[in-house]
């Protein structure tokens, strides 16, 4: 894992690159939607513009989270990154709801005897280009987010994929309208409705995880078990209790009381604490926030 400076530079570079693509893609989609007479593509352009907005939010969050601890923030600014990730999750939910309602409206329109305008080929080309670019941005951002353990970047990667999902529905609808014609334009809203539920699932997972972190939820069961194993397997540790865990940004935080031989000197007991700390940092990162209290085993 990179140090804070390298992590911040990687995150900002990847997110800025994504933001540039989102701006260009939004303009292309909007022009294609207007010239190709496709309301679906214009809506897709609005979706891409929302990605641009969340990119700005993530960049702000990553810059703020990279600041060192100060007299007002003794544990650093990592929670800002978590807050931004939660915001992206909520934004994804709103976008999914928008796609669902728009799709249902079009389905009801066609079912009631109405018709949707047949779009031009330029709109279909824009949908295909959007899928390719947004899927590429998803993989690019997800890999970088995982490598530096950034929840905000991982959330933003899924935001890119949500745009690719919506473009798939747009492509099917536009393609069906062009190739088959007639009432088959209903394929567009049907596909959009189905894809909206995939977006809801991703939005829930992202929001739940990060809102949990903001409310000081404990680390997941597997991580807590791994921390417990490292502590109890350290030479000199007889037992431990009062283990508390949480996450601050990309770093874990633990508070634990370990028990050692009551006949040990203060220096020997301190050395055991240091060894526990070193082993935990080796596993979970040098920036882990660890508080280890030593007690005699009576």
Short mmCIF file of C-alpha atoms in Angstrom, two decimals:
data_model
loop_
_atom_site.label_atom_id
_atom_site.label_comp_id
_atom_site.label_asym_id
_atom_site.label_seq_id
_atom_site.Cartn_x
_atom_site.Cartn_y
_atom_site.Cartn_z
CA UNK A 1 0.00 0.00 0.00
CA UNK A 2 1.28 3.50 -0.85
CA UNK A 3 2.04 6.20 1.71
CA UNK A 4 -0.46 9.03 2.22
CA UNK A 5 1.19 11.32 -0.34
CA UNK A 6 1.37 8.65 -3.04
CA UNK A 7 -2.15 7.49 -2.25
CA UNK A 8 -3.54 11.00 -2.57
CA UNK A 9 -1.73 11.63 -5.87
CA UNK A 10 -3.00 8.36 -7.35
CA UNK A 11 -6.57 9.05 -6.25
CA UNK A 12 -6.59 12.59 -7.59
CA UNK A 13 -5.01 11.57 -10.91
CA UNK A 14 -7.50 8.75 -11.54
CA UNK A 15 -10.55 10.80 -10.48
CA UNK A 16 -9.45 13.84 -12.51
CA UNK A 17 -8.97 11.68 -15.61
CA UNK A 18 -12.48 10.29 -15.09
CA UNK A 19 -13.88 13.80 -14.72
CA UNK A 20 -12.34 14.90 -18.04
CA UNK A 21 -13.88 11.90 -19.84
CA UNK A 22 -17.25 12.62 -18.20
CA UNK A 23 -17.27 16.21 -19.46
CA UNK A 24 -16.41 15.18 -23.03
CA UNK A 25 -18.89 12.29 -22.96
CA UNK A 26 -21.68 14.51 -21.62
CA UNK A 27 -21.20 16.99 -24.48
CA UNK A 28 -21.09 14.21 -27.09
CA UNK A 29 -24.23 12.54 -25.72
CA UNK A 30 -26.16 15.78 -25.58
CA UNK A 31 -25.27 16.71 -29.16
CA UNK A 32 -26.11 13.16 -30.33
CA UNK A 33 -29.42 13.25 -28.44
CA UNK A 34 -30.47 16.59 -29.96
CA UNK A 35 -29.35 15.85 -33.54
CA UNK A 36 -30.57 12.25 -33.36
CA UNK A 37 -33.97 13.19 -31.88
CA UNK A 38 -33.47 10.84 -28.93
CA UNK A 39 -34.94 11.81 -25.57
CA UNK A 40 -33.32 8.70 -24.08
CA UNK A 41 -29.86 9.89 -25.13
CA UNK A 42 -30.49 13.37 -23.74
CA UNK A 43 -31.44 11.73 -20.41
CA UNK A 44 -28.27 9.65 -20.64
CA UNK A 45 -26.29 12.87 -21.09
CA UNK A 46 -27.82 14.22 -17.88
CA UNK A 47 -26.73 11.00 -16.15
CA UNK A 48 -23.16 11.51 -17.35
CA UNK A 49 -23.27 15.08 -16.07
CA UNK A 50 -24.17 13.70 -12.62
CA UNK A 51 -20.96 11.64 -12.78
CA UNK A 52 -19.05 14.87 -13.33
CA UNK A 53 -20.65 16.33 -10.20
CA UNK A 54 -19.76 13.30 -8.07
CA UNK A 55 -16.20 13.38 -9.44
CA UNK A 56 -15.88 16.90 -8.03
CA UNK A 57 -17.25 15.71 -4.67
CA UNK A 58 -14.82 12.77 -4.56
CA UNK A 59 -11.84 14.99 -5.46
CA UNK A 60 -12.80 17.39 -2.67
CA UNK A 61 -13.17 14.50 -0.22
CA UNK A 62 -9.84 12.91 -1.14
CA UNK A 63 -7.99 16.22 -0.80
CA UNK A 64 -9.56 16.86 2.59
CA UNK A 65 -8.96 13.28 3.79
CA UNK A 66 -5.27 13.55 2.85
CA UNK A 67 -4.68 16.36 5.35
CA UNK A 68 -2.68 15.34 8.43
CA UNK A 69 -4.10 15.36 11.94
CA UNK A 70 -4.34 18.78 13.58
CA UNK A 71 -5.44 20.29 16.90
CA UNK A 72 -9.11 20.00 15.90
CA UNK A 73 -8.91 16.58 14.21
CA UNK A 74 -6.69 14.35 16.33
CA UNK A 75 -7.52 11.26 14.26
CA UNK A 76 -6.97 12.93 10.90
CA UNK A 77 -9.59 13.72 8.24
CA UNK A 78 -10.33 10.21 6.95
CA UNK A 79 -14.04 10.44 7.76
CA UNK A 80 -14.45 13.07 5.02
CA UNK A 81 -13.60 10.41 2.43
CA UNK A 82 -16.20 8.12 4.00
CA UNK A 83 -18.79 10.90 3.88
CA UNK A 84 -18.07 11.46 0.17
CA UNK A 85 -18.44 7.73 -0.54
CA UNK A 86 -21.81 7.76 1.24
CA UNK A 87 -22.85 10.77 -0.85
CA UNK A 88 -21.97 8.90 -4.06
CA UNK A 89 -24.10 5.97 -2.89
CA UNK A 90 -27.07 8.25 -2.25
CA UNK A 91 -26.54 9.93 -5.64
CA UNK A 92 -26.59 6.50 -7.28
CA UNK A 93 -29.92 5.73 -5.62
CA UNK A 94 -31.42 9.00 -6.89
CA UNK A 95 -30.16 8.25 -10.41
CA UNK A 96 -31.61 4.73 -10.25
CA UNK A 97 -34.95 6.18 -9.15
CA UNK A 98 -34.85 8.69 -12.00
CA UNK A 99 -34.17 5.92 -14.55
CA UNK A 100 -36.95 3.77 -13.06
CA UNK A 101 -39.58 6.53 -13.12
CA UNK A 102 -38.61 7.70 -16.61
CA UNK A 103 -38.74 4.14 -17.95
CA UNK A 104 -42.11 3.44 -16.32
CA UNK A 105 -43.50 6.67 -17.77
CA UNK A 106 -42.49 5.63 -21.29
CA UNK A 107 -43.90 2.12 -20.84
CA UNK A 108 -47.25 3.58 -19.73
CA UNK A 109 -47.20 5.98 -22.65
CA UNK A 110 -46.77 3.19 -25.22
CA UNK A 111 -49.24 0.93 -23.39
CA UNK A 112 -51.80 3.70 -23.56
CA UNK A 113 -51.51 3.93 -27.33
CA UNK A 114 -48.88 6.63 -27.50
CA UNK A 115 -45.65 6.46 -29.47
CA UNK A 116 -42.03 7.38 -29.03
CA UNK A 117 -40.05 9.12 -31.76
CA UNK A 118 -37.64 6.88 -33.68
CA UNK A 119 -34.09 8.05 -32.98
CA UNK A 120 -31.25 8.54 -35.45
CA UNK A 121 -28.12 6.42 -35.91
CA UNK A 122 -25.92 9.02 -34.20
CA UNK A 123 -27.77 8.33 -30.95
CA UNK A 124 -27.03 4.59 -31.24
CA UNK A 125 -23.34 5.31 -31.89
CA UNK A 126 -23.24 7.57 -28.81
CA UNK A 127 -24.75 4.80 -26.66
CA UNK A 128 -22.12 2.28 -27.80
CA UNK A 129 -19.28 4.77 -27.25
CA UNK A 130 -20.68 5.56 -23.78
CA UNK A 131 -20.77 1.88 -22.78
CA UNK A 132 -17.16 1.31 -23.85
CA UNK A 133 -15.80 4.46 -22.19
CA UNK A 134 -17.76 4.09 -18.95
CA UNK A 135 -16.92 0.40 -18.56
CA UNK A 136 -13.27 1.31 -19.11
CA UNK A 137 -13.49 4.06 -16.49
CA UNK A 138 -15.18 1.62 -14.09
CA UNK A 139 -12.33 -0.90 -14.34
CA UNK A 140 -9.64 1.80 -14.26
CA UNK A 141 -11.12 3.50 -11.17
CA UNK A 142 -12.01 0.26 -9.36
CA UNK A 143 -8.49 -1.18 -9.73
CA UNK A 144 -6.92 2.07 -8.49
CA UNK A 145 -9.44 2.34 -5.64
CA UNK A 146 -8.71 -1.19 -4.47
CA UNK A 147 -4.95 -0.71 -4.73
CA UNK A 148 -5.02 2.31 -2.38
CA UNK A 149 -8.01 1.08 -0.35
CA UNK A 150 -10.22 4.10 -1.06
CA UNK A 151 -13.94 3.58 -0.44
CA UNK A 152 -14.75 6.87 -2.16
CA UNK A 153 -12.97 5.80 -5.35
CA UNK A 154 -14.59 2.36 -5.33
CA UNK A 155 -17.99 4.01 -4.91
CA UNK A 156 -17.22 6.35 -7.80
CA UNK A 157 -16.18 3.37 -9.94
CA UNK A 158 -19.65 1.90 -9.47
CA UNK A 159 -21.09 5.26 -10.42
CA UNK A 160 -19.24 4.92 -13.74
CA UNK A 161 -20.72 1.45 -14.21
CA UNK A 162 -24.23 2.71 -13.45
CA UNK A 163 -23.82 5.06 -16.41
CA UNK A 164 -22.69 2.12 -18.55
CA UNK A 165 -25.79 0.19 -17.40
CA UNK A 166 -28.11 3.02 -18.36
CA UNK A 167 -26.38 3.30 -21.74
CA UNK A 168 -27.00 -0.43 -22.32
CA UNK A 169 -30.71 0.17 -21.90
CA UNK A 170 -30.50 3.19 -24.16
CA UNK A 171 -28.58 1.21 -26.79
CA UNK A 172 -31.14 -1.63 -26.77
CA UNK A 173 -34.04 0.78 -27.03
CA UNK A 174 -32.47 2.92 -29.76
CA UNK A 175 -31.25 -0.16 -31.67
CA UNK A 176 -34.68 -1.81 -31.47
CA UNK A 177 -36.40 1.39 -32.57
CA UNK A 178 -34.07 1.75 -35.57
CA UNK A 179 -33.92 -1.90 -36.68
CA UNK A 180 -37.46 -3.09 -35.89
CA UNK A 181 -39.31 0.19 -35.59
CA UNK A 182 -42.93 0.67 -34.59
CA UNK A 183 -44.01 -0.14 -31.06
CA UNK A 184 -40.74 -1.98 -30.33
CA UNK A 185 -39.39 1.32 -29.04
CA UNK A 186 -40.80 0.06 -25.72
CA UNK A 187 -37.60 -2.04 -25.41
CA UNK A 188 -35.78 1.10 -24.27
CA UNK A 189 -37.87 1.82 -21.14
CA UNK A 190 -38.19 -1.90 -20.26
CA UNK A 191 -34.41 -2.34 -20.27
CA UNK A 192 -33.99 0.88 -18.29
CA UNK A 193 -36.42 -0.30 -15.59
CA UNK A 194 -34.61 -3.64 -15.23
CA UNK A 195 -31.19 -1.95 -15.01
CA UNK A 196 -32.44 0.53 -12.40
CA UNK A 197 -32.73 -2.32 -9.88
CA UNK A 198 -29.07 -3.25 -10.40
CA UNK A 199 -28.21 0.38 -9.66
CA UNK A 200 -30.37 0.30 -6.50
CA UNK A 201 -28.43 -2.75 -5.26
CA UNK A 202 -25.05 -1.07 -5.76
CA UNK A 203 -26.33 2.17 -4.19
CA UNK A 204 -27.57 0.31 -1.11
CA UNK A 205 -24.29 -1.59 -0.63
CA UNK A 206 -22.18 1.58 -0.92
CA UNK A 207 -24.43 3.72 1.29
CA UNK A 208 -24.91 1.04 3.97
CA UNK A 209 -21.18 0.35 4.31
CA UNK A 210 -20.12 3.98 4.57
CA UNK A 211 -23.00 5.21 6.73
CA UNK A 212 -22.18 2.33 9.08
CA UNK A 213 -18.60 3.60 9.23
CA UNK A 214 -19.76 7.15 9.96
CA UNK A 215 -21.78 5.81 12.91
CA UNK A 216 -18.66 4.07 14.31
CA UNK A 217 -19.67 0.51 13.42
CA UNK A 218 -17.19 -2.23 14.30
CA UNK A 219 -15.04 -3.82 11.60
CA UNK A 220 -16.41 -6.90 9.85
CA UNK A 221 -16.32 -10.25 11.66
CA UNK A 222 -13.44 -11.72 9.62
CA UNK A 223 -11.21 -8.68 10.23
CA UNK A 224 -11.98 -8.69 13.98
CA UNK A 225 -11.12 -12.41 14.14
CA UNK A 226 -7.86 -11.75 12.31
CA UNK A 227 -6.96 -8.95 14.75
CA UNK A 228 -7.81 -11.22 17.68
CA UNK A 229 -5.61 -14.02 16.29
CA UNK A 230 -2.64 -11.66 15.83
CA UNK A 231 -2.98 -10.38 19.40
CA UNK A 232 -3.38 -13.73 21.16
CA UNK A 233 -0.63 -15.40 19.08
CA UNK A 234 1.96 -12.75 19.99
CA UNK A 235 4.60 -14.16 22.33
CA UNK A 236 4.06 -12.95 25.88
CA UNK A 237 0.33 -12.22 25.52
CA UNK A 238 -1.66 -14.50 27.81
CA UNK A 239 -5.11 -13.13 26.98
CA UNK A 240 -6.91 -9.94 25.96
CA UNK A 241 -10.29 -8.25 26.44
CA UNK A 242 -12.22 -5.04 25.74
CA UNK A 243 -11.33 -5.16 22.05
CA UNK A 244 -12.98 -2.27 20.18
CA UNK A 245 -12.61 -1.70 16.45
CA UNK A 246 -13.69 0.84 13.86
CA UNK A 247 -12.52 2.38 10.62
CA UNK A 248 -11.27 5.92 10.03
CA UNK A 249 -11.04 6.61 6.32
CA UNK A 250 -8.91 3.85 4.84
CA UNK A 251 -7.29 2.98 8.20
CA UNK A 252 -8.40 0.58 10.91
CA UNK A 253 -8.53 1.70 14.53
CA UNK A 254 -8.40 -0.64 17.52
CA UNK A 255 -8.48 -0.30 21.30
CA UNK A 256 -7.60 -3.39 23.34
CA UNK A 257 -6.43 -4.49 26.79
CA UNK A 258 -3.82 -7.27 26.75
CA UNK A 259 -2.81 -9.38 29.74
CA UNK A 260 0.82 -10.36 30.42
CA UNK A 261 2.78 -12.10 33.17
CA UNK A 262 2.46 -9.97 36.34
CA UNK A 263 6.13 -10.54 37.18
CA UNK A 264 7.43 -8.87 34.02
CA UNK A 265 9.25 -5.55 34.25
CA UNK A 266 7.65 -2.41 32.81
CA UNK A 267 10.11 -2.49 29.91
CA UNK A 268 9.34 -6.14 29.12
CA UNK A 269 5.59 -5.50 29.20
CA UNK A 270 6.05 -2.46 26.96
CA UNK A 271 8.07 -4.53 24.47
CA UNK A 272 5.18 -7.00 24.20
CA UNK A 273 2.78 -4.14 23.47
CA UNK A 274 5.15 -2.86 20.81
CA UNK A 275 5.34 -6.31 19.21
CA UNK A 276 1.53 -6.55 19.06
CA UNK A 277 1.43 -3.09 17.49
CA UNK A 278 4.13 -3.93 14.93
CA UNK A 279 2.37 -7.13 13.88
CA UNK A 280 -0.96 -5.35 13.44
CA UNK A 281 0.66 -2.55 11.41
CA UNK A 282 2.42 -5.12 9.25
CA UNK A 283 -0.93 -6.67 8.41
CA UNK A 284 -3.25 -3.66 8.20
CA UNK A 285 -0.95 -0.77 7.27
CA UNK A 286 1.52 1.55 8.98
CA UNK A 287 -1.14 4.24 9.42
CA UNK A 288 -3.39 2.01 11.55
CA UNK A 289 -4.56 3.76 14.73
CA UNK A 290 -3.78 1.42 17.63
CA UNK A 291 -4.25 1.78 21.39
CA UNK A 292 -2.93 -1.14 23.42
CA UNK A 293 -3.32 -1.16 27.20
CA UNK A 294 -1.23 -3.66 29.17
CA UNK A 295 -2.51 -5.37 32.36
CA UNK A 296 -1.02 -7.99 34.68
CA UNK A 297 -2.54 -11.47 34.38
CA UNK A 298 -3.64 -12.17 37.96
#
